[in-house]
Amino acid sequence: MISLLRRLSTSPPLLMEPANSCVGSQRLLALAQQLRLYKPPSLSSDDDIEEQRIEEIAHKVVSQVGFAESNTPIAQDPERFRPKRAAVLLCLFEGDAGDLRVILTKRSSKLSTHSGEVALPGGKTEEGDKDDGDTATREAKEEIGLDPSLLNVVTVLEPFLSKHLLRVVPVIGILNEKEAFKAAPNPAEVEAVFDAPLEMFIKDENRRSEEREWMGNKYLIHFFDYETKNKKYIIWGLTAGILIRAASIVYKRSPPFVEQNPIYKVPRVVDINTTIP
């Protein structure tokens, strides 16, 4: 697939470590080292370059729901496609059973968009944010009370495009001392904070999918059913797509199910009211 990350990502991979970060387990240290070496997909052949050139000449703007933007050839016409930028935090830590887990939230039912849905902590870039890591950790502190000094931010993944054509950059941070984090959800934004095993998102268990169609093109949306502490959650759409990609990178294997990367055109006029079903 075509990668546009070199042109779309303005921030370099994040390799910072907080000054007072804890030592953590050997597994987490090894994971941090592995992720620092991660490099997003890049153009790999003359065929890819030629395909990209053809797509740009055709002035196509395409997007996907829950899949990386690097898989989507996007016309380089800033007047037609200038998505706002956002970042989400994949906060990973080691569970009591030794498994790798990720912190998730259930959005407040009072929010005007995506109310009651499961999400990763994060939000839109604001003036003053130095980079995507700054955005993700700032939002996590505001939403769930996660002190950025507890995190070892190790890398960013390639951007994703949301339903509303928002460019979302996943930021991976490692929480070495989970006991130091006491969730303090902001009731205006977050209804609940919970965690789930990361490996779940590259397994077929508790997963279902729906095929949808927009402008004559079909695509899949994945849903993961998860229950913890007698509460049931559904993790789907963009959040599921980001978690599938992150789990594939961390565990170095692809999921056993078909992700189905659909390519479909976005209307010629792309504005704040443009959405993907």
XYZ file of C-alpha atoms in Angstrom:
277
model
C 0.000 0.000 0.000
C 1.012 3.584 -0.483
C 2.559 5.458 2.399
C 2.183 9.216 2.676
C 3.530 9.500 6.188
C 6.660 11.340 5.078
C 4.535 14.199 3.787
C 1.685 14.048 6.284
C 3.474 13.728 9.602
C 5.097 16.947 10.769
C 6.412 15.554 14.048
C 9.370 13.158 14.312
C 8.986 9.882 16.225
C 8.936 10.531 19.948
C 11.815 9.011 21.864
C 11.585 10.962 25.093
C 11.633 9.501 28.571
C 10.342 11.363 31.615
C 13.082 12.334 34.007
C 11.546 10.421 36.900
C 10.325 7.361 34.978
C 10.439 4.139 36.944
C 12.637 1.254 35.946
C 9.741 -1.099 35.224
C 9.909 -4.770 34.322
C 12.382 -6.245 31.864
C 9.494 -6.992 29.534
C 8.419 -3.351 29.457
C 12.000 -2.207 28.961
C 12.367 -4.594 26.025
C 9.047 -3.395 24.599
C 10.142 0.232 24.860
C 13.347 -0.588 22.994
C 11.414 -2.485 20.320
C 8.950 0.336 19.759
C 11.649 2.995 19.553
C 12.964 1.118 16.526
C 9.542 0.999 14.876
C 9.374 2.722 11.510
C 6.031 3.390 9.811
C 5.406 1.969 6.317
C 7.241 3.768 3.540
C 7.216 3.811 -0.240
C 8.795 0.534 -1.237
C 8.881 0.403 -5.021
C 8.667 2.339 -8.244
C 5.201 0.850 -8.732
C 4.033 2.447 -5.488
C 5.432 5.816 -6.582
C 3.764 5.535 -9.967
C 0.436 4.556 -8.385
C 0.679 7.555 -6.076
C 1.404 9.872 -9.031
C -1.633 8.559 -10.900
C -3.857 9.026 -7.871
C -2.696 12.607 -7.414
C -3.227 13.462 -11.071
C -6.763 12.073 -10.798
C -7.348 14.424 -7.813
C -8.784 11.634 -5.701
C -9.368 12.049 -2.002
C -9.950 8.735 -0.283
C -10.384 7.730 3.333
C -10.953 4.694 5.473
C -12.746 4.006 8.709
C -10.402 2.591 11.341
C -7.403 2.065 9.061
C -4.090 3.845 8.725
C -3.883 6.918 6.553
C -0.707 5.517 5.017
C -2.977 3.131 3.117
C -4.971 5.989 1.597
C -3.698 7.977 -1.409
C -4.751 11.549 -0.637
C -4.686 14.382 -3.162
C -2.200 17.052 -2.179
C -4.630 19.915 -2.667
C -4.739 21.813 0.647
C -7.832 23.740 -0.347
C -9.776 20.509 -0.738
C -8.302 18.420 2.037
C -6.866 20.052 5.128
C -7.926 17.836 8.030
C -7.517 18.960 11.597
C -4.984 17.028 13.642
C -5.571 15.050 16.821
C -3.648 12.511 18.887
C -4.703 9.593 21.080
C -2.710 7.796 23.755
C -2.170 4.055 23.809
C -1.072 3.698 27.417
C 0.380 0.201 27.845
C 1.190 -1.488 31.132
C 1.792 -4.964 32.540
C -1.229 -6.561 34.223
C -1.202 -8.704 37.354
C -1.200 -11.820 35.189
C 1.811 -10.596 33.228
C -0.216 -9.675 30.151
C 0.140 -6.391 28.297
C -2.885 -4.130 28.761
C -4.134 -0.829 27.354
C -6.146 1.909 29.090
C -9.507 2.784 27.520
C -12.354 5.122 28.367
C -16.089 5.206 27.902
C -17.077 8.665 26.759
C -19.739 10.584 28.634
C -23.282 10.112 27.357
C -23.657 13.903 27.551
C -21.107 14.613 24.829
C -22.407 15.856 21.488
C -20.266 13.460 19.414
C -19.472 9.769 19.951
C -21.347 9.859 23.261
C -21.150 6.657 25.291
C -18.575 5.098 22.955
C -15.310 3.453 23.974
C -12.278 5.539 23.065
C -8.590 6.048 23.702
C -7.714 9.135 25.742
C -6.939 11.995 23.383
C -8.227 14.964 21.448
C -7.480 17.720 18.975
C -4.148 19.482 18.813
C -4.116 22.841 20.552
C -1.864 25.845 20.214
C 1.103 25.330 22.484
C 1.371 21.559 21.974
C 4.956 20.836 20.982
C 4.157 17.580 19.197
C 1.666 14.709 19.021
C 2.982 13.249 22.275
C 2.261 16.551 23.991
C -1.302 16.511 22.663
C -1.988 12.919 23.696
C -0.536 13.205 27.198
C -2.176 16.583 27.848
C -5.558 15.185 26.860
C -5.017 12.050 28.958
C -4.308 14.187 32.003
C -7.420 16.285 31.372
C -9.660 13.281 30.726
C -8.503 10.644 33.221
C -5.942 12.343 35.481
C -2.914 10.501 34.067
C 0.240 12.410 35.049
C 2.528 12.632 31.973
C 5.572 12.139 34.221
C 4.437 8.538 34.800
C 4.677 7.761 31.092
C 7.547 6.690 28.898
C 6.424 7.904 25.460
C 8.276 5.732 22.962
C 6.842 6.196 19.469
C 4.005 7.348 17.246
C 2.186 5.296 14.626
C 1.129 6.450 11.188
C -1.953 8.705 11.178
C -5.499 7.381 10.884
C -8.493 9.164 9.414
C -11.634 9.383 11.527
C -15.227 9.302 10.341
C -15.218 13.088 10.294
C -11.919 13.113 8.340
C -9.908 14.146 11.378
C -6.234 13.119 11.172
C -5.623 11.053 14.333
C -2.068 10.176 15.378
C -1.704 7.231 17.811
C 0.970 7.814 20.443
C 2.302 4.817 22.396
C 3.340 5.383 25.994
C 4.413 2.830 28.589
C 3.253 3.029 32.198
C 5.963 1.260 34.193
C 4.315 1.585 37.612
C 0.592 1.017 37.228
C 0.020 1.434 40.972
C 1.125 5.048 40.687
C -1.820 5.836 38.419
C -5.170 6.420 40.103
C -7.832 7.126 37.514
C -9.648 10.412 38.052
C -12.082 10.679 35.132
C -13.392 14.102 34.177
C -17.184 13.582 34.425
C -17.814 16.100 31.666
C -15.925 13.904 29.207
C -15.475 10.410 30.630
C -18.011 8.046 32.157
C -15.627 5.179 32.950
C -11.955 4.183 32.776
C -10.974 0.545 32.260
C -8.252 -1.565 30.685
C -8.217 -4.478 28.272
C -5.599 -6.980 27.065
C -3.888 -5.606 23.957
C -3.517 -9.056 22.406
C -7.310 -9.344 22.280
C -7.305 -7.135 19.187
C -5.417 -9.634 17.040
C -7.588 -12.573 18.077
C -10.858 -13.731 16.595
C -12.484 -14.281 19.984
C -15.253 -11.891 20.978
C -14.998 -10.196 17.584
C -17.654 -9.523 14.991
C -17.802 -7.285 11.969
C -20.328 -5.452 9.859
C -20.092 -4.717 6.169
C -21.190 -1.243 5.193
C -21.375 0.614 1.931
C -20.808 4.229 0.952
C -20.850 5.624 -2.580
C -20.846 2.122 -4.021
C -17.874 0.832 -2.066
C -17.966 -1.705 0.752
C -15.868 -1.807 3.891
C -15.759 -3.638 7.225
C -16.170 -2.227 10.704
C -14.849 -4.435 13.516
C -16.507 -4.783 16.926
C -14.883 -6.349 20.005
C -17.144 -7.310 22.923
C -15.383 -7.036 26.251
C -16.561 -7.538 29.824
C -14.712 -6.535 32.987
C -15.871 -5.983 36.565
C -19.439 -6.932 35.547
C -19.556 -4.185 32.925
C -19.824 -4.773 29.192
C -18.136 -2.636 26.559
C -18.121 -2.593 22.766
C -14.861 -1.435 21.176
C -15.307 -0.663 17.499
C -14.621 1.602 14.532
C -11.592 3.858 14.608
C -10.597 2.848 18.147
C -10.669 -0.835 17.187
C -8.692 -0.109 14.027
C -5.943 1.680 15.953
C -5.786 -1.122 18.539
C -5.591 -3.783 15.829
C -2.657 -1.973 14.269
C -0.904 -1.377 17.600
C -1.320 -5.012 18.669
C 0.005 -6.206 15.305
C 3.127 -4.083 15.771
C 3.712 -4.994 19.429
C 3.182 -8.746 18.933
C 4.744 -8.781 15.452
C 1.923 -10.709 13.841
C -1.158 -9.985 11.790
C -4.698 -10.710 12.972
C -6.320 -13.952 11.747
C -9.285 -12.035 10.346
C -9.584 -9.936 7.205
C -9.251 -6.218 7.855
C -10.475 -5.294 4.343
C -8.947 -2.001 3.308
C -11.609 -0.362 1.172
C -10.775 2.608 -1.019
C -13.594 4.971 -1.811
C -13.852 8.547 -2.967
C -14.746 11.407 -0.685
C -17.023 14.064 -2.234
C -15.194 16.843 -4.072
C -16.196 19.373 -1.445
C -14.741 18.272 1.903
C -15.753 20.430 4.869
C -16.677 20.095 8.553
C -20.005 18.525 7.613
C -18.442 15.721 5.567
C -18.662 12.360 7.293
C -18.291 8.705 6.430
C -21.210 6.457 7.429
